[in-house]
Short mmCIF file of C-alpha atoms in Angstrom, two decimals:
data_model
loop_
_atom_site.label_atom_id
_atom_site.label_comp_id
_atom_site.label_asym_id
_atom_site.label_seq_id
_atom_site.Cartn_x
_atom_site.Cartn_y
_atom_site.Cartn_z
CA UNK A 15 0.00 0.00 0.00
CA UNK A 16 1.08 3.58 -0.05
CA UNK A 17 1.37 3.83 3.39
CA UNK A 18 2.18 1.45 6.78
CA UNK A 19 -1.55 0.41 8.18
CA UNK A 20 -1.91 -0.33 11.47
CA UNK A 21 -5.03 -2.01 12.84
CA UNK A 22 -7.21 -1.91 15.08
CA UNK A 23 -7.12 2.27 14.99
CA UNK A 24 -8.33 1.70 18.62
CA UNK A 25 -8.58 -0.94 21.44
CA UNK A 26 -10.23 -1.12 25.08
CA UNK A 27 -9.05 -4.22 26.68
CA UNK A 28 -9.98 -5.61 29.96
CA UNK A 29 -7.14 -6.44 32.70
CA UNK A 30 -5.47 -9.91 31.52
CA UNK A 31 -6.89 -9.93 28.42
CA UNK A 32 -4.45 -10.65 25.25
CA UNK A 33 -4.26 -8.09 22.50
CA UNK A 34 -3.15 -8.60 18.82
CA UNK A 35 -2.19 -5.70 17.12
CA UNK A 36 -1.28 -5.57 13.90
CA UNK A 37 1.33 -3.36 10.86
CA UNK A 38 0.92 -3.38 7.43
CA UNK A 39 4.29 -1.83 6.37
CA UNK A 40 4.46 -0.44 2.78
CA UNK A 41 5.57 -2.96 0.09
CA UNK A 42 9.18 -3.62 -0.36
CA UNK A 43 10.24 -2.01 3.26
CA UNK A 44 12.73 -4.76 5.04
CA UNK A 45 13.20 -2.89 7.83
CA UNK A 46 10.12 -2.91 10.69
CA UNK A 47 10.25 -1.33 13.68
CA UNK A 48 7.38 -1.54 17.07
CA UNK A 49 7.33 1.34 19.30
CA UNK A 50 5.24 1.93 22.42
CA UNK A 51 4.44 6.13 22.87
CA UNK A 52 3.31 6.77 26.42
CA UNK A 53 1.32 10.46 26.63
CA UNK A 54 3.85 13.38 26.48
CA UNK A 55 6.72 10.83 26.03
CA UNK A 56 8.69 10.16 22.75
CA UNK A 57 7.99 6.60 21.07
CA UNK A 58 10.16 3.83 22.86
CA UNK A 59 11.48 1.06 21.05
CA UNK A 60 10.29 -2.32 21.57
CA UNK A 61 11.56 -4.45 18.49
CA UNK A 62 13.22 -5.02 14.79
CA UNK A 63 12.64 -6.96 12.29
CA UNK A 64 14.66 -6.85 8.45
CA UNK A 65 11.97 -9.19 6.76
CA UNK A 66 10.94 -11.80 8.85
CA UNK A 67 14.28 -12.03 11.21
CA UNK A 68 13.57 -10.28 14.61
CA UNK A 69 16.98 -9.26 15.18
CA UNK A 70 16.21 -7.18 18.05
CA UNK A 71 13.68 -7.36 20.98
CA UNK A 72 15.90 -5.99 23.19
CA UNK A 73 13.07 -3.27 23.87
CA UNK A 74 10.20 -5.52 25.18
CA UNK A 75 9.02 -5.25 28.67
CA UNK A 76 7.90 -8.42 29.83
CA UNK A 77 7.68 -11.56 28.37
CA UNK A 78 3.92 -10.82 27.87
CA UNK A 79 4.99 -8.49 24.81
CA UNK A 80 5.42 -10.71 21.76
CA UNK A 81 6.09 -10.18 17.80
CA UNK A 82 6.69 -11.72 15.27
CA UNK A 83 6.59 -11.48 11.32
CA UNK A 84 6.89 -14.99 9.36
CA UNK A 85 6.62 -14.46 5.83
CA UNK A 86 8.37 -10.67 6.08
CA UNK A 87 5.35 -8.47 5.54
CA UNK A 88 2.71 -7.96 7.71
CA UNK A 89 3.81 -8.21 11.29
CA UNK A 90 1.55 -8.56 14.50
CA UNK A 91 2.50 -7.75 18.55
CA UNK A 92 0.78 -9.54 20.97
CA UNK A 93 0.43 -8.92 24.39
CA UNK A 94 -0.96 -11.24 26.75
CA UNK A 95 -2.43 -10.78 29.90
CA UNK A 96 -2.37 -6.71 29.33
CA UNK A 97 -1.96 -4.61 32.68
CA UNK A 98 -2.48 -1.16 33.15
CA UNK A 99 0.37 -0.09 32.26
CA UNK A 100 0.56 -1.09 28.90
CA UNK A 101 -2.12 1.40 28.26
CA UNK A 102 -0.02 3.20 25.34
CA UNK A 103 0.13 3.92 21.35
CA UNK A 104 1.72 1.63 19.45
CA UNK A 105 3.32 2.69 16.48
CA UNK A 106 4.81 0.58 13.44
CA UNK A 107 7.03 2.06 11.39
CA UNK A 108 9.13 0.71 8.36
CA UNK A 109 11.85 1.22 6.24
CA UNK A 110 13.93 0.11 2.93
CA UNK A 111 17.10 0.23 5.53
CA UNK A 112 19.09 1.33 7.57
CA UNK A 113 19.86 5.11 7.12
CA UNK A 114 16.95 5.55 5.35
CA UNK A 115 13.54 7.49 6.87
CA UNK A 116 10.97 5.90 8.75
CA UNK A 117 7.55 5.79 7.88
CA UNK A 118 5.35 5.29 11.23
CA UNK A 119 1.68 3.97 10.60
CA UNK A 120 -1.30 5.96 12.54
CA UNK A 121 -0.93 3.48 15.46
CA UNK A 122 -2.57 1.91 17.65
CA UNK A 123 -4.34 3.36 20.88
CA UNK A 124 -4.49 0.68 23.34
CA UNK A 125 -6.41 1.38 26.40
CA UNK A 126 -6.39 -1.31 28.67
CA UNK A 127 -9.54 -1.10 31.62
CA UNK B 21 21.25 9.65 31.39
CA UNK B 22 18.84 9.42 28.90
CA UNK B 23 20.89 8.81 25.32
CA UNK B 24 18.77 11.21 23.58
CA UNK B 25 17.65 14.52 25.67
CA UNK B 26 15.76 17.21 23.99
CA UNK B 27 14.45 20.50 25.92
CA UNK B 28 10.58 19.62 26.57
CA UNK B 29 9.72 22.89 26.19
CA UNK B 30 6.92 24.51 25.38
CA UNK B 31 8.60 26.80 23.13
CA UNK B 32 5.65 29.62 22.42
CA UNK B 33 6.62 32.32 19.83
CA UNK B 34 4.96 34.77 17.72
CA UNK B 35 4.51 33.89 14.24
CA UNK B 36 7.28 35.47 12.16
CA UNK B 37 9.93 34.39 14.40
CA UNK B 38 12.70 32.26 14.60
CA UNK B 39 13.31 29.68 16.97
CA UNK B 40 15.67 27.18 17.44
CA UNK B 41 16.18 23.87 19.72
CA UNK B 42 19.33 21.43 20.33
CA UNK B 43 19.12 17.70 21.33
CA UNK B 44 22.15 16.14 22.46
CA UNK B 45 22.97 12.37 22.29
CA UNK B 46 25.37 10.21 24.47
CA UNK B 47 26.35 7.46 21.74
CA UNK B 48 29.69 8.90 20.10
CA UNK B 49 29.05 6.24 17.43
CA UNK B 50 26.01 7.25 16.15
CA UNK B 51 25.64 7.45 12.48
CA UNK B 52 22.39 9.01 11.58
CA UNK B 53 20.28 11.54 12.79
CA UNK B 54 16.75 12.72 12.32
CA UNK B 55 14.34 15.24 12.94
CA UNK B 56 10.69 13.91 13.14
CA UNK B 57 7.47 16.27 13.86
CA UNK B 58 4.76 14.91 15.77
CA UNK B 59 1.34 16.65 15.59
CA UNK B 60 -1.27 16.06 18.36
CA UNK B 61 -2.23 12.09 18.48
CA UNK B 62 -0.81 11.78 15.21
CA UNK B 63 2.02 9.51 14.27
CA UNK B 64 5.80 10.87 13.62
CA UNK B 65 6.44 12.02 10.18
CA UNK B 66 9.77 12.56 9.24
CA UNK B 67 10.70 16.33 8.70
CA UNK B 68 14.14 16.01 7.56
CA UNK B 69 17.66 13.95 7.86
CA UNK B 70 20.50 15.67 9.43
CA UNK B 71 24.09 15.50 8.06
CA UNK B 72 27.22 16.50 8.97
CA UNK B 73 27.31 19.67 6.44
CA UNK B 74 24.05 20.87 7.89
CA UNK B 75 21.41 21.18 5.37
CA UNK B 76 18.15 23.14 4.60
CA UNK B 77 15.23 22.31 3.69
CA UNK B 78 12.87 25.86 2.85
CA UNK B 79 12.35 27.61 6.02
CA UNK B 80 14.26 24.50 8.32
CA UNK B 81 18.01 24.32 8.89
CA UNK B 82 19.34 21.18 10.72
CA UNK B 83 22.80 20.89 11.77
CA UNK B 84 25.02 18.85 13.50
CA UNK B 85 27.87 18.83 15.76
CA UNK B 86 29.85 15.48 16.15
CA UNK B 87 32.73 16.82 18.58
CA UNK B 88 29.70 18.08 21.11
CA UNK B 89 27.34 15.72 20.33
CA UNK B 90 24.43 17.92 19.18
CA UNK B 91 22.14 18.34 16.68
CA UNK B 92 19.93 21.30 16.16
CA UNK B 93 16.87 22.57 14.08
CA UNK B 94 16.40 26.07 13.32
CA UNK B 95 12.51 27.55 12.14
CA UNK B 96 12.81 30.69 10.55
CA UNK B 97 9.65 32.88 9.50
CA UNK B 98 7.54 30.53 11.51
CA UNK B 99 3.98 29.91 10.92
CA UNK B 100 1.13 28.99 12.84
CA UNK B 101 1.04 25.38 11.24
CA UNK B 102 4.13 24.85 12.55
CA UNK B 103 2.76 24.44 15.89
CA UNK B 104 3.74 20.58 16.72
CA UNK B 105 6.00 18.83 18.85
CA UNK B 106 9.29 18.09 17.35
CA UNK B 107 11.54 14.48 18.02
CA UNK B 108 15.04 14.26 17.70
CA UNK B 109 16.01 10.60 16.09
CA UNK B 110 19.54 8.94 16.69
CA UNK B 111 20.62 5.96 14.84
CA UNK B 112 23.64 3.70 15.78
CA UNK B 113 23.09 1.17 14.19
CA UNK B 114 20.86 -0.72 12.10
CA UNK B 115 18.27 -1.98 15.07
CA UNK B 116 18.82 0.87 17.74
CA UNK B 117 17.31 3.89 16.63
CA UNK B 118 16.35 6.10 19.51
CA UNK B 119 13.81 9.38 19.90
CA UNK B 120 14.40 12.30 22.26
CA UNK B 121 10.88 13.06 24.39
CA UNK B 122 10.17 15.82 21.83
CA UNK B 123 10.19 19.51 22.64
CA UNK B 124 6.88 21.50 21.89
CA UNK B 125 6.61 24.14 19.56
CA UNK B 126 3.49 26.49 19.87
CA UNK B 127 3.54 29.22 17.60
CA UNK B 128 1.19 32.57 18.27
CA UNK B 129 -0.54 34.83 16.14
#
């Protein structure tokens, strides 16, 4: 597509619930990046992918945060058993490498109850 | 220490003006750098690459310093749409790619 899509645009989850969110980075991009944005705070890295390798994850929280991307594309983070505090945006962005701009999807606004 | 500080601001000027803001970065290795504006719960959008000759872009100027570790992005004739928050970016390596906490730019009529 023309642009990274993120989905859902929103999410209310209940305490312990698991979440899938999910990027749509823009064709041809190897490089994929998942950042959580806290209010008034910049976006915080949480993982890397160049095509379907995750050669980073060095940013997740917990072992509750999980990503992955198997055929190199479209990549989902999960989150199981969401607290609080994982109430956040999560952004996808993706690039053709290293160097290069990011493009950051609209994100996803996850509001957990 | 954070690795990438920026002033939080706000910065609130009077349209017409110039303003300028630094972020500084801890990783001597660093090898690209980034300025990113952020509009209210909207997602980053990249504003312009920094290199080490400085360049401009219109009304922006980025530079950067590598012996003090600073970059900076200068707004000249600013206008009211101009009015975001702005993230410095700093890439060391392929994977680690880190954002400043933005500073906020309000600009006045």
């Amino acid at each position: 597509g023309a642009g990274v899509s993120q989905s859902p645009r929103y999410k209310v989850a209940k305490r312990g619930q698991d979440v899938a969110l999910r990027c749509d980075p823009i064709s041809g991009h190897v490089s994929l990046f998942w950042y959580q944005q806290a209010l008034g705070q910049g976006p915080e890295f949480l993982t890397y992918f160049q095509n379907e390798a995750q050669l980073d994850k060095s940013g997740l929280p917990s072992d509750r945060f999980f990503a992955e991307r198997p055929e190199g594309s479209v990549s989902t983070l999960k989150i199981q058993r969401t607290q609080q505090e994982d109430s956040a945006v999560y952004l996808c962005a993706s690039s053709l490498g290293a160097g290069n701009g990011y493009t950051f999807g609209s994100g996803t606004r996850l509001t957990v109850v | 220490r954070k690795e990438v500080e920026q002033d939080p601001g706000p910065f609130n000027v009077p349209e017409g003006a110039t303003v300028a803001f630094n972020c500084t970065y801890s990783n001597s290795a660093s090898q690209s750098f980034f300025w990113y504006r952020q509009d209210c719960r909207k997602e980053p959008k990249l504003l312009m690459s920094v290199y080490s000759s400085g360049n401009e872009d219109g009304r922006f100027t980025a530079q950067l310093n590598r012996a003090s570790q600073y970059i900076s992005l200068l707004i000249r004739d600013s206008k009211l749409s101009d009015s975001a928050t702005y993230l410095c970016v700093v890439q060391s390596s392929a994977s680690k790619i880190i954002f400043g906490s933005g500073t906020r730019l309000s600009i006045r009529p």
